[in-house]
Amino acid sequence: MYAGISTLYLLLGAGASLWLNIPNVNAHLTAWHKGMYCLDGVDPGVVDYNSAAAVTPLYQLTKSDWWFHHINGCDNFPPAGKNFVELPAGGSFIVEIASNRAKTSLSYNGSETSDWPDGNTYPEDYVRNIGQYIYLFCLIVHTQNQSMAAGTAFAISYNSDIHQVTAENLVVFSVRYNTPWKRITSYDVPAAMPACPAGGCICAWGWVPNGCGEPNIYHMAYKCRVSGATSTTPLAAAKPPVWCEGNQTACTKGAKQMIYWNQNDGNNVEVDGYDLEGSHKSPPYNMKLGFQDGESGRSNREHNS
Ligand SMILES: *[C@@H]1O[C@H](CO)[C@@H](O)[C@H](O)[C@H]1NC(C)=O
Ligand SMILES: *[C@@H]1O[C@H](CO)[C@@H](O)[C@H](O)[C@H]1NC(C)=O
Ligand SMILES: *[C@@H]1O[C@H](CO)[C@@H](O)[C@H](O)[C@H]1NC(C)=O
């Protein structure tokens, strides 16, 4: 996969025609952090510094397989020791969005990292919208350019046991519009996030790529905990988001579930037809589905009626 992309980049540099000879590769991505499940891969007792076990996309699977990436057993490999994603109430935290652990600071002392998710270096002038760059960014981050990136989100469940997490108690608390894009990505934490139980919370990262290939989803698990909490008000039960582009009164008010789409069962969002730009509707983490950018603390405590 990576060789494919490097080869493509060399071709680009040489000015060869990309349109004729595109390798059939897609960069699949996830948010890497030492608090994630299956960081070390899915071979018991083996630490795989070159693991892509967490990045395979989820498409047309049964819920028992797609939920927390059970398809390859990811959810059976909790993070080691006391590794949590620390969520500072009112602050922000950082993850590394990448195609492989090797391309993060969690492997090889970060020697294979770059600003981008796949360890390579790309020109910043992609915004000129040259056809070849569109193809390139499709391959890397499943989008034609940053403004088209679908957005990603973190959600939290106030349960320490991953098996107790449900779509209703896993509440989206932070969204970053126009991601995935670069490797280092930060998310804001609501000031009013209450503390987690003693064993921590379970968090999840989600992404629904829009265009540039298979319309799949990503659903990754983490152990997380809130620091500096002052609020004790629990989050509300989450409701599915609904398509509400151009009509905010139609959006789901209050706490929202993550986006579950294009699976055999367990979907919570249905869309059909075209969006206002004339593209096939794809449910994103942005206002088309009623998600604000940044932390969503206020709506997290609002109950849906
Ligand atoms: C990472 O850095 C440490 C300290 O500089 C060094 O001891 C270690 O060998 C390095 N590991 C790798 C895989 O390069
Ligand atoms: C991003 O790509 C879309 C679709 O090709 C295009 O309409 C838009 O102008 C592009 N935006 C930028 C900033 O290049
Ligand atoms: C906006 O959504 C509301 C609630 O679903 C609906 O009653 C209304 O007709 C919609 N308005 C427009 C202009 O579509």
Short mmCIF file of N, CA, C and O and ligand atoms in Angstrom, two decimals, residues 107-111, ligand 1:
data_model
loop_
_atom_site.label_atom_id
_atom_site.label_comp_id
_atom_site.label_asym_id
_atom_site.label_seq_id
_atom_site.Cartn_x
_atom_site.Cartn_y
_atom_site.Cartn_z
N SER A 107 5.98 4.72 17.10
CA SER A 107 6.88 3.70 16.57
C SER A 107 8.19 4.37 16.15
O SER A 107 8.18 5.50 15.63
N TYR A 108 9.28 3.64 16.33
CA TYR A 108 10.59 4.05 15.79
C TYR A 108 10.97 5.47 16.17
O TYR A 108 11.59 6.20 15.40
N ASN A 109 10.58 5.87 17.36
CA ASN A 109 10.86 7.24 17.83
C ASN A 109 10.37 8.30 16.86
O ASN A 109 10.92 9.39 16.76
N GLY A 110 9.35 7.98 16.13
CA GLY A 110 8.78 8.97 15.21
C GLY A 110 9.59 9.21 13.97
O GLY A 110 9.31 10.15 13.21
N SER A 111 10.57 8.36 13.72
CA SER A 111 11.47 8.63 12.59
C SER A 111 10.79 8.47 11.23
O SER A 111 11.32 8.92 10.22
C1 LIG B 1 14.62 5.62 20.40
O1 LIG B 1 15.37 6.57 21.14
C2 LIG B 1 15.98 6.03 22.29
C3 LIG B 1 16.59 7.18 23.09
O2 LIG B 1 17.17 8.12 22.22
C4 LIG B 1 17.01 4.98 21.86
O3 LIG B 1 17.62 4.42 22.99
C5 LIG B 1 16.28 3.88 21.07
O4 LIG B 1 17.21 2.95 20.58
C6 LIG B 1 15.51 4.48 19.92
N1 LIG B 1 14.70 3.44 19.32
C7 LIG B 1 14.64 3.24 18.02
C8 LIG B 1 13.75 2.12 17.58
O5 LIG B 1 15.25 3.93 17.21
#
